mmCIF file of C-alpha atoms in Angstrom:
data_model
loop_
_atom_site.group_PDB
_atom_site.id
_atom_site.type_symbol
_atom_site.label_atom_id
_atom_site.label_comp_id
_atom_site.label_asym_id
_atom_site.label_seq_id
_atom_site.Cartn_x
_atom_site.Cartn_y
_atom_site.Cartn_z
ATOM 1 C CA ASN A 1121 21.637 17.195 -42.788
ATOM 2 C CA PRO A 1122 18.610 17.280 -39.893
ATOM 3 C CA GLN A 1123 17.240 14.148 -38.795
ATOM 4 C CA LYS A 1124 13.618 13.785 -39.503
ATOM 5 C CA TYR A 1125 11.495 12.317 -36.780
ATOM 6 C CA GLU A 1126 8.330 10.557 -36.391
ATOM 7 C CA GLU A 1127 5.296 13.265 -35.277
ATOM 8 C CA LEU A 1128 4.024 12.717 -31.663
ATOM 9 C CA THR A 1129 0.724 14.169 -30.315
ATOM 10 C CA PRO A 1130 0.790 14.765 -26.962
ATOM 11 C CA GLU A 1131 -1.505 12.385 -24.700
ATOM 12 C CA TYR A 1132 -3.042 12.380 -21.622
ATOM 13 C CA LYS A 1133 -2.975 9.627 -19.393
ATOM 14 C CA CYS A 1134 -4.603 10.326 -15.571
ATOM 15 C CA ASN A 1135 -2.786 7.450 -13.495
ATOM 16 C CA CYS A 1136 -5.035 7.300 -10.737
ATOM 17 C CA SER A 1137 -6.680 4.121 -9.016
ATOM 18 C CA THR A 1138 -9.261 2.948 -7.317
ATOM 19 C CA LEU A 1139 -6.887 1.867 -4.868
ATOM 20 C CA LYS A 1140 -4.992 5.373 -4.629
ATOM 21 C CA MET A 1141 -8.833 6.873 -4.004
ATOM 22 C CA LYS A 1142 -9.248 3.716 -1.107
ATOM 23 C CA LYS A 1143 -5.884 5.458 0.507
ATOM 24 C CA SER A 1144 -6.831 8.959 0.099
ATOM 25 C CA LEU A 1145 -10.365 7.683 1.915
ATOM 26 C CA GLN A 1146 -9.313 5.249 4.414
ATOM 27 C CA SER A 1147 -6.784 8.775 5.641
ATOM 28 C CA LEU A 1148 -9.801 10.452 6.785
ATOM 29 C CA LYS A 1149 -10.730 10.570 10.028
ATOM 30 C CA MET A 1150 -12.967 7.405 11.489
ATOM 31 C CA ASN A 1151 -16.018 9.849 12.360
ATOM 32 C CA ASP A 1152 -15.270 11.422 9.043
ATOM 33 C CA ILE A 1153 -15.500 7.949 7.636
ATOM 34 C CA GLU A 1154 -18.422 7.293 9.633
ATOM 35 C CA ASP A 1155 -20.729 10.039 8.543
ATOM 36 C CA LEU A 1156 -20.347 9.630 5.218
ATOM 37 C CA PHE A 1157 -21.310 6.431 4.883
ATOM 38 C CA GLU A 1158 -24.529 7.468 7.976
ATOM 39 C CA LYS A 1159 -26.746 8.739 5.251
ATOM 40 C CA GLN A 1160 -25.682 6.373 2.148
ATOM 41 C CA GLN A 1161 -24.629 3.237 1.666
ATOM 42 C CA GLU A 1162 -21.712 3.780 -1.498
ATOM 43 C CA VAL A 1163 -19.479 6.752 -1.555
ATOM 44 C CA GLU A 1164 -18.270 7.972 -4.897
ATOM 45 C CA VAL A 1165 -14.795 9.499 -5.709
ATOM 46 C CA VAL A 1166 -14.462 11.245 -8.752
ATOM 47 C CA CYS A 1167 -11.151 11.678 -10.154
ATOM 48 C CA HIS A 1168 -10.491 15.526 -10.398
ATOM 49 C CA PHE A 1169 -8.110 15.065 -13.214
ATOM 50 C CA CYS A 1170 -10.164 12.176 -15.844
ATOM 51 C CA GLY A 1171 -13.413 12.462 -14.404
ATOM 52 C CA LYS A 1172 -13.188 8.493 -13.451
ATOM 53 C CA LYS A 1173 -15.921 7.513 -10.977
ATOM 54 C CA HIS A 1174 -14.556 5.217 -7.600
ATOM 55 C CA LYS A 1175 -17.613 3.459 -5.730
ATOM 56 C CA PHE A 1176 -16.724 2.230 -2.111
ATOM 57 C CA LYS A 1177 -19.234 0.573 0.582
ATOM 58 C CA ARG A 1178 -18.222 0.956 4.188
ATOM 59 C CA GLU A 1179 -16.318 -2.446 4.581
ATOM 60 C CA ASP A 1180 -14.310 -1.422 1.450
ATOM 61 C CA ILE A 1181 -13.157 1.401 2.999
ATOM 62 C CA ILE A 1182 -12.976 0.279 6.892
ATOM 63 C CA LYS A 1183 -9.847 -2.423 7.444
ATOM 64 C CA LYS A 1184 -11.230 -5.189 9.090
ATOM 65 C CA ASN A 1185 -8.253 -5.621 12.562
ATOM 66 C CA ALA A 1186 -8.170 -1.783 13.267
#
């Protein structure tokens, strides 16, 4: 006898996070980071996959002990 399984609907879930976006910004060269914040107080990074917006201030990205 064939088994009957519950029907499931596929669902997309993005695993982006504020921490991942922060780390990606921190991986930029310091000159590039300074250039970003020279023109604006806050930088918005939008996830390419889900569209979630992550906002950062200069002090969020530049490490205090660097």
